[in-house]
Coordinates of C-alpha atoms in Angstrom, one line a residue:
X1061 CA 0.0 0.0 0.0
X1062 CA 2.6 2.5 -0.9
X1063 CA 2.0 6.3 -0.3
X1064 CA -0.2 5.3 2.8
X1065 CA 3.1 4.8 5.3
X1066 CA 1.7 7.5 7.6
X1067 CA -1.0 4.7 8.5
X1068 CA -0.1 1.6 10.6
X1069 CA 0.6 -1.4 7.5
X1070 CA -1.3 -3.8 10.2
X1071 CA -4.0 -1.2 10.0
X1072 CA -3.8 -1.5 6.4
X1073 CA -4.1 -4.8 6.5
X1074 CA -7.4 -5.4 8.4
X1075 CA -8.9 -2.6 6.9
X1076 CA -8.5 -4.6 3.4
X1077 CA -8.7 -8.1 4.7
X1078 CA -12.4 -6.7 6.5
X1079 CA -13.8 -5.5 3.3
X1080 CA -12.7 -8.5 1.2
X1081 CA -15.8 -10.4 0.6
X1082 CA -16.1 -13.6 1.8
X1083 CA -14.3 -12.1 5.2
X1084 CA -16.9 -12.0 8.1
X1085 CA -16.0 -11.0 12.2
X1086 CA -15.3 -15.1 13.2
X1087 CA -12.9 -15.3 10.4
X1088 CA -11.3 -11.6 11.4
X1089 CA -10.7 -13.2 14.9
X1090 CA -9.3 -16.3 13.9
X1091 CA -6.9 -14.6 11.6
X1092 CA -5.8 -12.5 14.3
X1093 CA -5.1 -15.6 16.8
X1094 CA -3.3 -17.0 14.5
X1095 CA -0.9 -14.3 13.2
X1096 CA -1.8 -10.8 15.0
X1097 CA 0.3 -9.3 12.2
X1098 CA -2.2 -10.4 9.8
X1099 CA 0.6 -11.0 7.2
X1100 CA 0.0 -14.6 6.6
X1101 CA -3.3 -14.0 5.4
X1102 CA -1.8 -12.2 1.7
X1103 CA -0.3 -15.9 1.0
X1104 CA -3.2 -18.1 1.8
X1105 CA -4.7 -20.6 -1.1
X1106 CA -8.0 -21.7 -1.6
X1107 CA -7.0 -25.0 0.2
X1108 CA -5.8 -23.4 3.4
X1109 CA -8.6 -21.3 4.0
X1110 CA -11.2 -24.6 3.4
X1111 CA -8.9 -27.0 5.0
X1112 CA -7.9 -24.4 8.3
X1113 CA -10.6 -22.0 8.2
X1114 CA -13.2 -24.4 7.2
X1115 CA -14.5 -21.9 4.4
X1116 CA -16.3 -23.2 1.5
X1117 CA -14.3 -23.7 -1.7
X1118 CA -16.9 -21.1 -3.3
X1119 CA -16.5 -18.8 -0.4
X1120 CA -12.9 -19.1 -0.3
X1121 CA -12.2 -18.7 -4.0
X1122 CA -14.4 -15.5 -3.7
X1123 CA -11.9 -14.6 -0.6
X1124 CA -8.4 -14.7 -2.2
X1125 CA -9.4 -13.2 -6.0
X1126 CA -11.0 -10.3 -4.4
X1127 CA -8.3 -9.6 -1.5
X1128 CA -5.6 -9.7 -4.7
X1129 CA -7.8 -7.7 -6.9
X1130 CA -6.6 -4.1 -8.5
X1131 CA -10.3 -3.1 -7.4
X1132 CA -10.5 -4.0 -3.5
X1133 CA -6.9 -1.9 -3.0
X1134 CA -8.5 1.1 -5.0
X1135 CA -11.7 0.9 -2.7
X1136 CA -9.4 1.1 0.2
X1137 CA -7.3 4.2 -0.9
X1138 CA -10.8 5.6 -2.0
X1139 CA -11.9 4.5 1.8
X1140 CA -9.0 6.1 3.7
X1141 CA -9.6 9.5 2.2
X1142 CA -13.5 9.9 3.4
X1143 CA -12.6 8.6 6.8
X1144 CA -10.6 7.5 9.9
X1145 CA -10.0 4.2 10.6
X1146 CA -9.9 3.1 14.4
X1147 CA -9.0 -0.4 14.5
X1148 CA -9.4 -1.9 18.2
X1149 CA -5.8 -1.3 19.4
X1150 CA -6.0 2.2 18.0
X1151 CA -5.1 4.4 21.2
X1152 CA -8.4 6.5 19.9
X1153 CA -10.5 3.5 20.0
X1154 CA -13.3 3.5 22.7
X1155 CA -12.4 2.3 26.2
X1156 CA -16.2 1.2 26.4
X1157 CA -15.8 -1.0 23.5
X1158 CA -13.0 -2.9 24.4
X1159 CA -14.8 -4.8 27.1
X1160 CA -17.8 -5.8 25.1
X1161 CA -18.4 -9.2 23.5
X1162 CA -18.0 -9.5 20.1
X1163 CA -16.4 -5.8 20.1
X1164 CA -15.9 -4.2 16.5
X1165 CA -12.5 -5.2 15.2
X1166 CA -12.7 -1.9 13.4
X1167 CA -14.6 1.0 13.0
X1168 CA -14.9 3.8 10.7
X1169 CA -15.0 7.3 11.9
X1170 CA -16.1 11.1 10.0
X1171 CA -16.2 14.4 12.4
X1172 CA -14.9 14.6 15.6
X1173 CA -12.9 12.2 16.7
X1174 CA -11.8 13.6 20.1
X1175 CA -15.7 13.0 21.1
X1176 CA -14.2 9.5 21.6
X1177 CA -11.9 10.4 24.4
X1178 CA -14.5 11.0 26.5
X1179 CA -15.6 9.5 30.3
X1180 CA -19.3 10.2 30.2
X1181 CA -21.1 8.3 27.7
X1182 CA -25.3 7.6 27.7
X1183 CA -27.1 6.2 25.0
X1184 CA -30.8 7.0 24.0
X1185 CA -32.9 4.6 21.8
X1186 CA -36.6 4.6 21.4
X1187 CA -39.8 4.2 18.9
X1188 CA -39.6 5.7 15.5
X1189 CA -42.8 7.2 16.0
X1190 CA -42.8 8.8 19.1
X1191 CA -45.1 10.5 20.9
X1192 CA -45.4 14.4 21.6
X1193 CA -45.1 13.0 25.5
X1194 CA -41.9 11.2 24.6
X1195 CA -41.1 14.4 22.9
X1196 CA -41.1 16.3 26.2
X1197 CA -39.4 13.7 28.1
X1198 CA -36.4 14.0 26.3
X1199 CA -36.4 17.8 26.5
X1200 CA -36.9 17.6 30.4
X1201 CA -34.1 15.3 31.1
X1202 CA -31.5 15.9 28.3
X1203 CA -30.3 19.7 29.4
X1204 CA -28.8 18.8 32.3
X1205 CA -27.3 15.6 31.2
X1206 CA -25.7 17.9 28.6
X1207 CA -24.7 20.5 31.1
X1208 CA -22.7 17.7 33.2
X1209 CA -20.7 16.7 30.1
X1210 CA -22.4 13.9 29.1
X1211 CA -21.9 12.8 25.0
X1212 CA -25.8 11.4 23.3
X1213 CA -24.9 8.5 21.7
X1214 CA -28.3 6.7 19.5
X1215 CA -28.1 5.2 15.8
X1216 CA -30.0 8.8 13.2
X1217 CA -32.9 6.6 13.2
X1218 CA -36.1 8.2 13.0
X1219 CA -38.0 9.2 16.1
X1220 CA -36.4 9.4 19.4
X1221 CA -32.9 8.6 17.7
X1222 CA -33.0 11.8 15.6
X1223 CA -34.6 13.5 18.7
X1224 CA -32.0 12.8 20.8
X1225 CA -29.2 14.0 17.9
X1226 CA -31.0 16.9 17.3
X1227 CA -31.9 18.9 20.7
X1228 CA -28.3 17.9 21.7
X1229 CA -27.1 19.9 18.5
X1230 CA -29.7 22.9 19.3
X1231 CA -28.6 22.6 23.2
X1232 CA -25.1 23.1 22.6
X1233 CA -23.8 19.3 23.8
X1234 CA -21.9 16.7 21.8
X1235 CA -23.6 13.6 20.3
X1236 CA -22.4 10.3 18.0
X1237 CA -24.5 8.8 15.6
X1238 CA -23.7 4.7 15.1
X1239 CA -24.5 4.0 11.7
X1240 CA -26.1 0.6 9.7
X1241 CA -24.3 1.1 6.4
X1242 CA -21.1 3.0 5.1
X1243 CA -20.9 7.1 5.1
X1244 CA -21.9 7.0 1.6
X1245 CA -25.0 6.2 2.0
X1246 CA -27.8 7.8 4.6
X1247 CA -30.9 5.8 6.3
X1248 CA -33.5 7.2 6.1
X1249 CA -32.5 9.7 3.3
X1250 CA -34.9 12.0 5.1
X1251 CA -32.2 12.3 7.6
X1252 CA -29.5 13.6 5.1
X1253 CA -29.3 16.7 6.3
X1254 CA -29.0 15.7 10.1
X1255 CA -26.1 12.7 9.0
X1256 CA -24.5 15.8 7.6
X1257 CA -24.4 17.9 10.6
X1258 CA -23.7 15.1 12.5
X1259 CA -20.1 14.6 10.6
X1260 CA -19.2 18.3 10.6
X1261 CA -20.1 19.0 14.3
X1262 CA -19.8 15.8 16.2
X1263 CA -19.0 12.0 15.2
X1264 CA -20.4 9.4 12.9
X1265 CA -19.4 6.0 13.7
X1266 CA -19.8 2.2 11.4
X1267 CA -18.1 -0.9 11.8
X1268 CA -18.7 -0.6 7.9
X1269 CA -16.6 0.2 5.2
X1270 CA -17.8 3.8 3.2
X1271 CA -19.2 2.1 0.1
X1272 CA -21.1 -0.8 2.1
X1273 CA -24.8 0.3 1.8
X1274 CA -27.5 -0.2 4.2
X1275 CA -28.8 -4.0 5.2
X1276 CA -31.8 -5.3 7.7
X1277 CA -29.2 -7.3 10.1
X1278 CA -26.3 -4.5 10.1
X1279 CA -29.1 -2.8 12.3
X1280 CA -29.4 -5.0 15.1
X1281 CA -25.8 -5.7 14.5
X1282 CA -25.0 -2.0 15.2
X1283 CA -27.3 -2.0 18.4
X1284 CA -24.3 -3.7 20.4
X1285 CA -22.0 -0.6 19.6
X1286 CA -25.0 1.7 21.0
X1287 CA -25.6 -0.1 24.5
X1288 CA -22.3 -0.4 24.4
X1289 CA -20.7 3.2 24.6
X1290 CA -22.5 4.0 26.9
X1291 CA -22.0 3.7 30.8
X1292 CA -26.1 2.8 30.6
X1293 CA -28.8 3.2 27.8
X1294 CA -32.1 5.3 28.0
X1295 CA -35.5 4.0 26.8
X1296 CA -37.8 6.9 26.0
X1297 CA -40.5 4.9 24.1
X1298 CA -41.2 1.4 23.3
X1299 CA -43.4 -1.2 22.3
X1300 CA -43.3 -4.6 24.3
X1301 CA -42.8 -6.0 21.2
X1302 CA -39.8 -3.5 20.1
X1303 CA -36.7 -3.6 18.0
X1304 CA -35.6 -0.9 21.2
X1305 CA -35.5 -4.6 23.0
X1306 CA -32.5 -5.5 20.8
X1307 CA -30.6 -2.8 22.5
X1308 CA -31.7 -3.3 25.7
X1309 CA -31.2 -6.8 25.6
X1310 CA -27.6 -6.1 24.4
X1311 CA -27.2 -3.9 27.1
X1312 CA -27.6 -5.9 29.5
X1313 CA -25.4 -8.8 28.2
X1314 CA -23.1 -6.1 28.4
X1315 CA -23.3 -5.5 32.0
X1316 CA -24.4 -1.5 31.3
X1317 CA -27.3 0.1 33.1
X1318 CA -30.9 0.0 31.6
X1319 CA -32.9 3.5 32.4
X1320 CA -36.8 4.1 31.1
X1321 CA -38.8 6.9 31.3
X1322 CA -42.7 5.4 32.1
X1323 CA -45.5 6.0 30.4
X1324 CA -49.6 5.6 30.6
X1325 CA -50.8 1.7 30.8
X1326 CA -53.1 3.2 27.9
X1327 CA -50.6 3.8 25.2
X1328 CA -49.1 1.1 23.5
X1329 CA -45.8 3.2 22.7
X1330 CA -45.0 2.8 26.8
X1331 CA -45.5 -1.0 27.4
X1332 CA -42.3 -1.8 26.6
X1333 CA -40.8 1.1 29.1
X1334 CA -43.4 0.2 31.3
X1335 CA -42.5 -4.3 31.4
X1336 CA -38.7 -3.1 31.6
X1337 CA -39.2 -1.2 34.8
X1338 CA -41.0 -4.3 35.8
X1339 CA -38.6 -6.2 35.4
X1340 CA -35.8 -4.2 37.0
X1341 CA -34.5 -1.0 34.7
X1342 CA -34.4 2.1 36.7
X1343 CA -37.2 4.0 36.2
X1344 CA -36.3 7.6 35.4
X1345 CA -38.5 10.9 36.5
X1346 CA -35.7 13.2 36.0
X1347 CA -32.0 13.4 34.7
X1348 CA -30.7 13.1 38.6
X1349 CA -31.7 9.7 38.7
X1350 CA -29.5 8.9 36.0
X1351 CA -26.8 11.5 37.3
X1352 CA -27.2 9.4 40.5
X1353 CA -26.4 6.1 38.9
X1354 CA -23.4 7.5 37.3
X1355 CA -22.1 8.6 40.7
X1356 CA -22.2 5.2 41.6
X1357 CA -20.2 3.3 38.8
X1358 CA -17.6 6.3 39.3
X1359 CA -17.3 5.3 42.3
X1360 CA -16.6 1.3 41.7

């Protein structure tokens, strides 16, 4: 990869190796228990990768003629210049991360970068058609939140995701979108405008490469990286029945803190806050009782 010495060549490495297709996370971690150098992987045959990596001959023919290919190293150089690249031993890459099972081997980052060198982290996920209520709720806790330093993390979905983005942009704070798809693309394109202020003001994040476009499971996939940012994650809204649940499901798993803001046992938009604070997430009036909890695990 000459003219791109100023970047680490093992970051060079995974970067390509990860957007290869036929490469998937399991087969990124066995590579790097092998050889953490990844250099091995540039004079592998069909026949190792089928016989070692037990890859299908189809998936790893696909594997070695597009990691050699003119095309894949010209995607890269055309990747490196629309973004950063934090791979997991990158000093810049998040402390919260590290910890987390099945942790992004790398991610892709456009704005500011230093948002990532932060201590307070909360993450806010909720319906994508939310309610004027919810609407309010978010207003009434978020300011002082904000004021103590805190950095909104959600995923520029619509609803309480681009709520969240958006009054911490008009309140002054800091927030970080974690994107589905590469920063080529924006979902939903209604949210193009916010995506842009996003990467000018604050931080868009991806464990995908720029020119991957947007797919049903990268969603839930990206849900881990949400929940797990943050010291805890905040359910405004919810259905029972919710893909909210992913996240707070995650969350858990990940050993963070669960908040929810109730609602009326008449609105179906507040079951699923309401059967979580049943079932043990802290149920939150007021931003104190999430200042209060983060007290607490700064003081473990």
């Amino acid at each position: 990869m000459k003219g791109r010495v100023h970047l680490e060549e093992r970051t060079l490495r995974l970067a390509l190796i990860h957007q290869t297709k036929g490469a998937s996370r399991v087969l990124l971690r066995q590579f790097l228990q092998f050889d953490p150098s990844l250099k091995f992987v540039f004079s592998l045959s069909v026949k190792d990768l089928t016989s070692n990596f037990k890859l299908s001959s189809k998936r790893a023919s696909t594997f070695v003629t597009h990691l050699h290919s003119v095309s894949n190293r010209k995607q890269l150089l055309t990747n490196l210049s629309e973004c950063a690249l934090l791979p997991f031993w990158h000093p810049n890459y998040p402390r919260s991360l590290r910890s987390i099972p099945d942790a992004p081997l790398l991610l892709y980052a456009k704005g500011d970068i230093k948002l990532l060198g932060k201590d307070s982290y909360l993450s806010i996920v909720g319906t994508r058609k939310c309610s004027n209520l919810a609407l309010a709720s978010v207003k009434k806790v978020l300011p002082p939140l904000l004021n103590e330093g805190f950095v909104i993390v959600s995923g520029m979905a619509e609803g309480i995701d681009s709520v969240a983005h958006e009054l911490t942009e008009d309140l002054g704070g800091k927030t970080i979108a974690v994107l589905g798809f590469g920063f080529q693309y924006c979902y939903p394109k209604v949210n193009k405008p916010l995506m842009q202020t996003l990467a000018h003001n604050h931080l868009l994040l991806s464990e995908y490469p720029p020119h991957i476009p947007p797919r049903k499971w990268h969603f839930p996939e990206r849900n881990r990286i949400i929940s797990g940012l943050g010291f805890g994650t905040l359910v405004v809204e919810a259905k029972e029945r919710s893909g909210t649940l992913i996240t707070v499901d995650q969350a858990l798993e990940q050993g963070r803190e669960v908040f929810a803001i109730p609602g009326s046992i008449l609105n179906d938009f507040s079951s699923g806050c309401n059967k979580m604070i049943q079932d043990g997430a802290k149920l939150v009036q007021n931003a104190h009782d999430i200042l209060e909890e983060w007290e607490v695990q700064k003081g473990k």
